[in-house]
Tab-separated table of C-alpha atoms in Angstrom:
chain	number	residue	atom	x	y	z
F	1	UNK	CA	5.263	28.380	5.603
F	2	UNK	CA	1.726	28.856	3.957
F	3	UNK	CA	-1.780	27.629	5.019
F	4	UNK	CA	-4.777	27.088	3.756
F	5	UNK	CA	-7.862	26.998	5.974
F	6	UNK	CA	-11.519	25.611	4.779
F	7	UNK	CA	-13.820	26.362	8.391
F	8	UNK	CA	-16.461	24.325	6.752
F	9	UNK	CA	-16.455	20.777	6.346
F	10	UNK	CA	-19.705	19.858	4.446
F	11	UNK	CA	-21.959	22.371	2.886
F	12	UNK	CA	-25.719	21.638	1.158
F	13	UNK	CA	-27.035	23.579	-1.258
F	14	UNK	CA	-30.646	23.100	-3.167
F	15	UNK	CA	-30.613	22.350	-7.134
F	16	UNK	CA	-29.927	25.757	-9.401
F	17	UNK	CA	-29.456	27.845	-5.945
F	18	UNK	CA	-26.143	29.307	-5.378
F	19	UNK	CA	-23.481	28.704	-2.606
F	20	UNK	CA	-20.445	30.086	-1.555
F	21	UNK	CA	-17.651	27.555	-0.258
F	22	UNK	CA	-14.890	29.711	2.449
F	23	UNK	CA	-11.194	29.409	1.782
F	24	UNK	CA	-8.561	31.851	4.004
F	25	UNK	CA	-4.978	31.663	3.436
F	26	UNK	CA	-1.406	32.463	5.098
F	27	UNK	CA	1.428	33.070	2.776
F	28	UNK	CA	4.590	35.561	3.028
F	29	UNK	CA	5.264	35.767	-0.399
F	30	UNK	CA	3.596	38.800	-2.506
F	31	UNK	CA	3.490	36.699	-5.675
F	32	UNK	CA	1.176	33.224	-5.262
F	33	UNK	CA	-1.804	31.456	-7.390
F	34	UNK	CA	-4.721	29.980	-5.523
F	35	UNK	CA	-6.707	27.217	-6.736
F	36	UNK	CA	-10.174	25.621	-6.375
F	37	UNK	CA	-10.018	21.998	-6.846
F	38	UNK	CA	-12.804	19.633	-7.437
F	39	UNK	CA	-13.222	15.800	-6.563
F	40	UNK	CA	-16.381	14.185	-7.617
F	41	UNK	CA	-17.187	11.153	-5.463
F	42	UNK	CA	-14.342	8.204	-7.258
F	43	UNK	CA	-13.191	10.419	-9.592
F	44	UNK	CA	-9.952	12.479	-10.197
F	45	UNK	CA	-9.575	15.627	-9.084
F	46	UNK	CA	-9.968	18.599	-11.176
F	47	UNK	CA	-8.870	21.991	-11.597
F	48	UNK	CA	-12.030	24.976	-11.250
F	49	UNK	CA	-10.740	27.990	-11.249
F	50	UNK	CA	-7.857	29.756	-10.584
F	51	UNK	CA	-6.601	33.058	-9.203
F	52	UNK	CA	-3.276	34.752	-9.691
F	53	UNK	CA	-2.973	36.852	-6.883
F	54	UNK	CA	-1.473	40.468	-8.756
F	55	UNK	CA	-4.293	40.278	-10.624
F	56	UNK	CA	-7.474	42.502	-8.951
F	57	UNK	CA	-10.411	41.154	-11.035
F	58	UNK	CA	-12.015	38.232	-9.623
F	59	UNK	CA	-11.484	35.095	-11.823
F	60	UNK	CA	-14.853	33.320	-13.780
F	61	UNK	CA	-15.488	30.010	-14.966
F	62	UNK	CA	-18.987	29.782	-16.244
F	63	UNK	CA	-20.762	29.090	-13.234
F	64	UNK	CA	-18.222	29.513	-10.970
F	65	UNK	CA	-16.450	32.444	-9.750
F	66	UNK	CA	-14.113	33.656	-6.815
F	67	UNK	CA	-14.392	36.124	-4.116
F	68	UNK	CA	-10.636	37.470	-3.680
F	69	UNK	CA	-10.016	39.891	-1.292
F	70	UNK	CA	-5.811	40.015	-0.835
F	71	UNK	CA	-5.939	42.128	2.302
F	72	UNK	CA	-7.837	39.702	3.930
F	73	UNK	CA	-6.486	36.851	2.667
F	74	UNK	CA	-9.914	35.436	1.660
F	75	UNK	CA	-10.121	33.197	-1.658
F	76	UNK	CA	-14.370	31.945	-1.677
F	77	UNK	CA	-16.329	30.197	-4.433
F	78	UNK	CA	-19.416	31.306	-5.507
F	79	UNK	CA	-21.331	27.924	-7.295
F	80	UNK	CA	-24.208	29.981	-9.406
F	81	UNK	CA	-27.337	27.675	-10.546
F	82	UNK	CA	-25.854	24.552	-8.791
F	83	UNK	CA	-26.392	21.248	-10.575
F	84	UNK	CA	-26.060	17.690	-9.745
F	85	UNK	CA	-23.346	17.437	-11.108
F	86	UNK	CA	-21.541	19.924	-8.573
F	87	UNK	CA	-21.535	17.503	-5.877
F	88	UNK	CA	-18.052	17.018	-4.621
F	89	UNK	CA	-15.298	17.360	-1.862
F	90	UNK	CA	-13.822	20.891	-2.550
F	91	UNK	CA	-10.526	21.823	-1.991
F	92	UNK	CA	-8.913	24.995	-2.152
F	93	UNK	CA	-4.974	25.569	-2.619
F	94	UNK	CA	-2.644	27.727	-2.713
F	95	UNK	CA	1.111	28.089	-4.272
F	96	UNK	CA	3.739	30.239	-4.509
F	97	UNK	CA	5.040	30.975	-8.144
F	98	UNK	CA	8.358	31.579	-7.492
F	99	UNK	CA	10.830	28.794	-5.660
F	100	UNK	CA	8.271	27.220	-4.214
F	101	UNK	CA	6.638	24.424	-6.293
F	102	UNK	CA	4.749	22.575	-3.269
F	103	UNK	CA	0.863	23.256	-3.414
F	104	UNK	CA	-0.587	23.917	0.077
F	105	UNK	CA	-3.993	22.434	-0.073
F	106	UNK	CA	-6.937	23.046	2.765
F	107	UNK	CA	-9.192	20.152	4.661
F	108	UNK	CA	-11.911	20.560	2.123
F	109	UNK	CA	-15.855	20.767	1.957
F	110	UNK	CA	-18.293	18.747	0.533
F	111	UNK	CA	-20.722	20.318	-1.292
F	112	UNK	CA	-24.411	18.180	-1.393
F	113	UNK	CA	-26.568	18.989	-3.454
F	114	UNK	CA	-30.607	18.981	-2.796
F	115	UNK	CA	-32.699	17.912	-5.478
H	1	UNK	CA	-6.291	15.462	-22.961
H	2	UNK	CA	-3.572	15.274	-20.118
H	3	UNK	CA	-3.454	11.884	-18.592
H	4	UNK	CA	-2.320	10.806	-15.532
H	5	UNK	CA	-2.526	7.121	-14.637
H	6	UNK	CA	-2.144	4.922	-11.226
H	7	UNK	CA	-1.097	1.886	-11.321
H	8	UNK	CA	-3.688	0.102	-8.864
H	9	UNK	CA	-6.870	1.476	-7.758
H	10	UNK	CA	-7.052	-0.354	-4.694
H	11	UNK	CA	-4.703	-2.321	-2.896
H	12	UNK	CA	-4.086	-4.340	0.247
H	13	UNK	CA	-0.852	-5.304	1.392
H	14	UNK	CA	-0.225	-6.841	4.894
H	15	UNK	CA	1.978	-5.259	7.708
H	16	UNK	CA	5.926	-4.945	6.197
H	17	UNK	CA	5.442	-5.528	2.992
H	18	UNK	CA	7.226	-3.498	0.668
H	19	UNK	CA	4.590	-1.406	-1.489
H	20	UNK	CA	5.111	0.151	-4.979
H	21	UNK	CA	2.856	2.457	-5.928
H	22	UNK	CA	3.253	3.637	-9.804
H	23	UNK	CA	2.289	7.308	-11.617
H	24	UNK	CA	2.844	7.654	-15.317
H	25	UNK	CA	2.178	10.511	-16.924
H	26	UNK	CA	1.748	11.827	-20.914
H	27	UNK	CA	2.168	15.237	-21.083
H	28	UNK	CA	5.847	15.606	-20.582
H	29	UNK	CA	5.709	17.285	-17.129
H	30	UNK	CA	8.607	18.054	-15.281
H	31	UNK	CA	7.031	17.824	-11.797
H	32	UNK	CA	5.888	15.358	-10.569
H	33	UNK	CA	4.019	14.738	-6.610
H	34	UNK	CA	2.291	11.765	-4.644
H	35	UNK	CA	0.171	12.949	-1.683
H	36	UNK	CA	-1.691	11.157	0.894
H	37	UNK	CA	-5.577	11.989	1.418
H	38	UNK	CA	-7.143	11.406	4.372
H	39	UNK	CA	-10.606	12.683	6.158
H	40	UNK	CA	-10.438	15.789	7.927
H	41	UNK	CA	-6.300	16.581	7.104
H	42	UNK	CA	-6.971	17.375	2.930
H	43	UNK	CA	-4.157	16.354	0.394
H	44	UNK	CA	-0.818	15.940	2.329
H	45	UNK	CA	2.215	16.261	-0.042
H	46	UNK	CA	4.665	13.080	0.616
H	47	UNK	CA	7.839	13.432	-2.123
H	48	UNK	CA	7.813	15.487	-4.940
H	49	UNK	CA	10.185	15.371	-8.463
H	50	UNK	CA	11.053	17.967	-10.221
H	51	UNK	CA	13.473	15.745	-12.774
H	52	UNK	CA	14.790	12.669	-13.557
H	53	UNK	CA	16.186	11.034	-10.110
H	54	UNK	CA	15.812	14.509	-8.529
H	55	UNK	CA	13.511	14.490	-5.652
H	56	UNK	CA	11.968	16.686	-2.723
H	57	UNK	CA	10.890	15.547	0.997
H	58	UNK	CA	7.329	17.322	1.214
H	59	UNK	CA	5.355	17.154	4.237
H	60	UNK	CA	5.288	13.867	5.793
H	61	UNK	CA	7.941	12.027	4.335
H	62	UNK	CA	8.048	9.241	7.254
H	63	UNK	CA	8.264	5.566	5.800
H	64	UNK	CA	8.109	6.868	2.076
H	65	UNK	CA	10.643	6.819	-0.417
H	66	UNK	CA	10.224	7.602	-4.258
H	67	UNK	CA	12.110	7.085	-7.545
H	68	UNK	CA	12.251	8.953	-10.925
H	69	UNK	CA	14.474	7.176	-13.197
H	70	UNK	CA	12.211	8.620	-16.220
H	71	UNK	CA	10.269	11.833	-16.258
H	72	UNK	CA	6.977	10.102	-17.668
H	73	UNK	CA	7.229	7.881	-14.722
H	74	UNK	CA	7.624	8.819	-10.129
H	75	UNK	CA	7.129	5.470	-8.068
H	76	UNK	CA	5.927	5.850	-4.355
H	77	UNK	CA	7.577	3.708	-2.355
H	78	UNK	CA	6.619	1.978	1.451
H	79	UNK	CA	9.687	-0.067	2.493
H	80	UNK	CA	7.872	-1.716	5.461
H	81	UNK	CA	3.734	-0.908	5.107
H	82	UNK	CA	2.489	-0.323	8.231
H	83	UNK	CA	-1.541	0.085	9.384
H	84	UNK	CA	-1.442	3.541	9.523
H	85	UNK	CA	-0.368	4.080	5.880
H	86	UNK	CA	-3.552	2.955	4.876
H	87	UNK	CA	-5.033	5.462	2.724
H	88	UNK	CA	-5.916	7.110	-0.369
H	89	UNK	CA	-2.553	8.138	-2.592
H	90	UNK	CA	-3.061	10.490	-5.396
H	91	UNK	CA	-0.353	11.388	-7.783
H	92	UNK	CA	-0.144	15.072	-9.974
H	93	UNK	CA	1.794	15.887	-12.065
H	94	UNK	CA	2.768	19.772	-13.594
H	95	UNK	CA	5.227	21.813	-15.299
H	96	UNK	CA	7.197	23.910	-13.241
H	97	UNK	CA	6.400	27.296	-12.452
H	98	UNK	CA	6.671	30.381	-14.406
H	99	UNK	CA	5.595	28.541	-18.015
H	100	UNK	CA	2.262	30.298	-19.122
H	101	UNK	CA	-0.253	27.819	-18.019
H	102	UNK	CA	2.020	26.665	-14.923
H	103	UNK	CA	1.008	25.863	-12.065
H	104	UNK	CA	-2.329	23.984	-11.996
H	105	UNK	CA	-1.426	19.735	-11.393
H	106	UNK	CA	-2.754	17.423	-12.811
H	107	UNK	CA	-4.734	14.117	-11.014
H	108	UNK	CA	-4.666	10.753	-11.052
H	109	UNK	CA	-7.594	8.071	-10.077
H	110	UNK	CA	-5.910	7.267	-6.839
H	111	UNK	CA	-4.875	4.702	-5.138
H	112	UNK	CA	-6.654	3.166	-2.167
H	113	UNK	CA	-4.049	1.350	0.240
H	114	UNK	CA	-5.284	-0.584	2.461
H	115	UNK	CA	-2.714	-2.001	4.639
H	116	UNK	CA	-3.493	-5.119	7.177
């Protein structure tokens, strides 16, 4: 079985500072992805970055990047220069890429952002 | 752009009524998933499809059912609504993996079920 834990449930963050959203993981299998999602307030989810886990060099999206650290089983997002616009529930997910098509996903945090 | 529609944004339905909640999808995905959203538990995966009239139990599969009779198209079923069915329902939709940009799903709006 594989779990994804987010310990915080709302985070606030003031316009064009950055924040980092917390995302720990359980999974047996060697081989995985992990996934930030994003859903603004009535509006579909969307993918923000992703992370395949073989791969040692933290993934980048523009203003977004990850904090993976394998051994610990840590998977954070780093929001750089937040914007309005970044206001959302966050979710972070995780699945397997081989036999396993089910994606695990965590609680979530929303993110508020101050003007 | 991938597009993944819902057939109702909101809904209410009254205590044992039979519910039909429809996903249709353009971008010739083989899997297909409806999950259950609540506050405080995340996305909770409820059947999954991963072809035509092939289906998977996910996580809480209680008082669900689902049908695929085309791959564009994965129904989420509630034979008998009850009250605490009421929720958001999101379908996704994704090829399987292993393909170069597997993996990531794809959202709909959501349905909000409101059961009474």
């Amino acid at each position: 079985a594989q779990t994804v834990t987010q310990s915080q449930p709302e985070m606030s963050v003031q316009e064009a500072e950055t924040v980092t959203l917390s995302c720990t993981y359980d999974t047996s299998e060697s081989d995985y992805y992990l996934f930030w999602y994003k859903q603004p307030p009535s509006r579909q989810m969307i993918l923000v970055i992703r992370q395949e886990a073989y791969k040692q060099q933290n993934a980048t999206e523009n203003r977004f990047s990850v904090n993976f650290q394998k051994a610990a089983k840590s998977f954070s997002l780093k929001i750089s220069d937040s914007q309005l616009g970044d206001a959302a529930m966050y979710f972070c997910a995780l699945i397997s890429n081989f036999g396993n098509e089910k994606l695990t996903f965590g609680t979530g945090t929303r993110l508020t952002i101050i003007p | 752009d991938v597009k993944v529609t819902q057939s109702s944004r909101y809904l209410v339905k009254r205590t044992g009524e039979k519910v039909f909640l429809e996903c249709v999808q353009d971008m010739d995905h083989e899997n297909m998933f409806w999950y259950r959203q609540d506050p405080g538990l995340g996305l909770r995966l409820i059947y999954f499809s991963y072809d035509v009239k092939m289906k998977e139990k996910g996580d809480i599969p209680e008082g669900y059912s689902v049908s695929r009779e085309k791959k564009e198209r994965f129904s989420l079923i509630l034979e008998s609504a009850s009250t605490n069915q009421t929720s958001m329902y999101l379908c996704a939709s994704s090829h399987p993996p292993g393909l170069a940009a597997a993996d990531e799903q794809y959202f709909g709006p959501g349905t909000r079920l409101t059961v009474t």
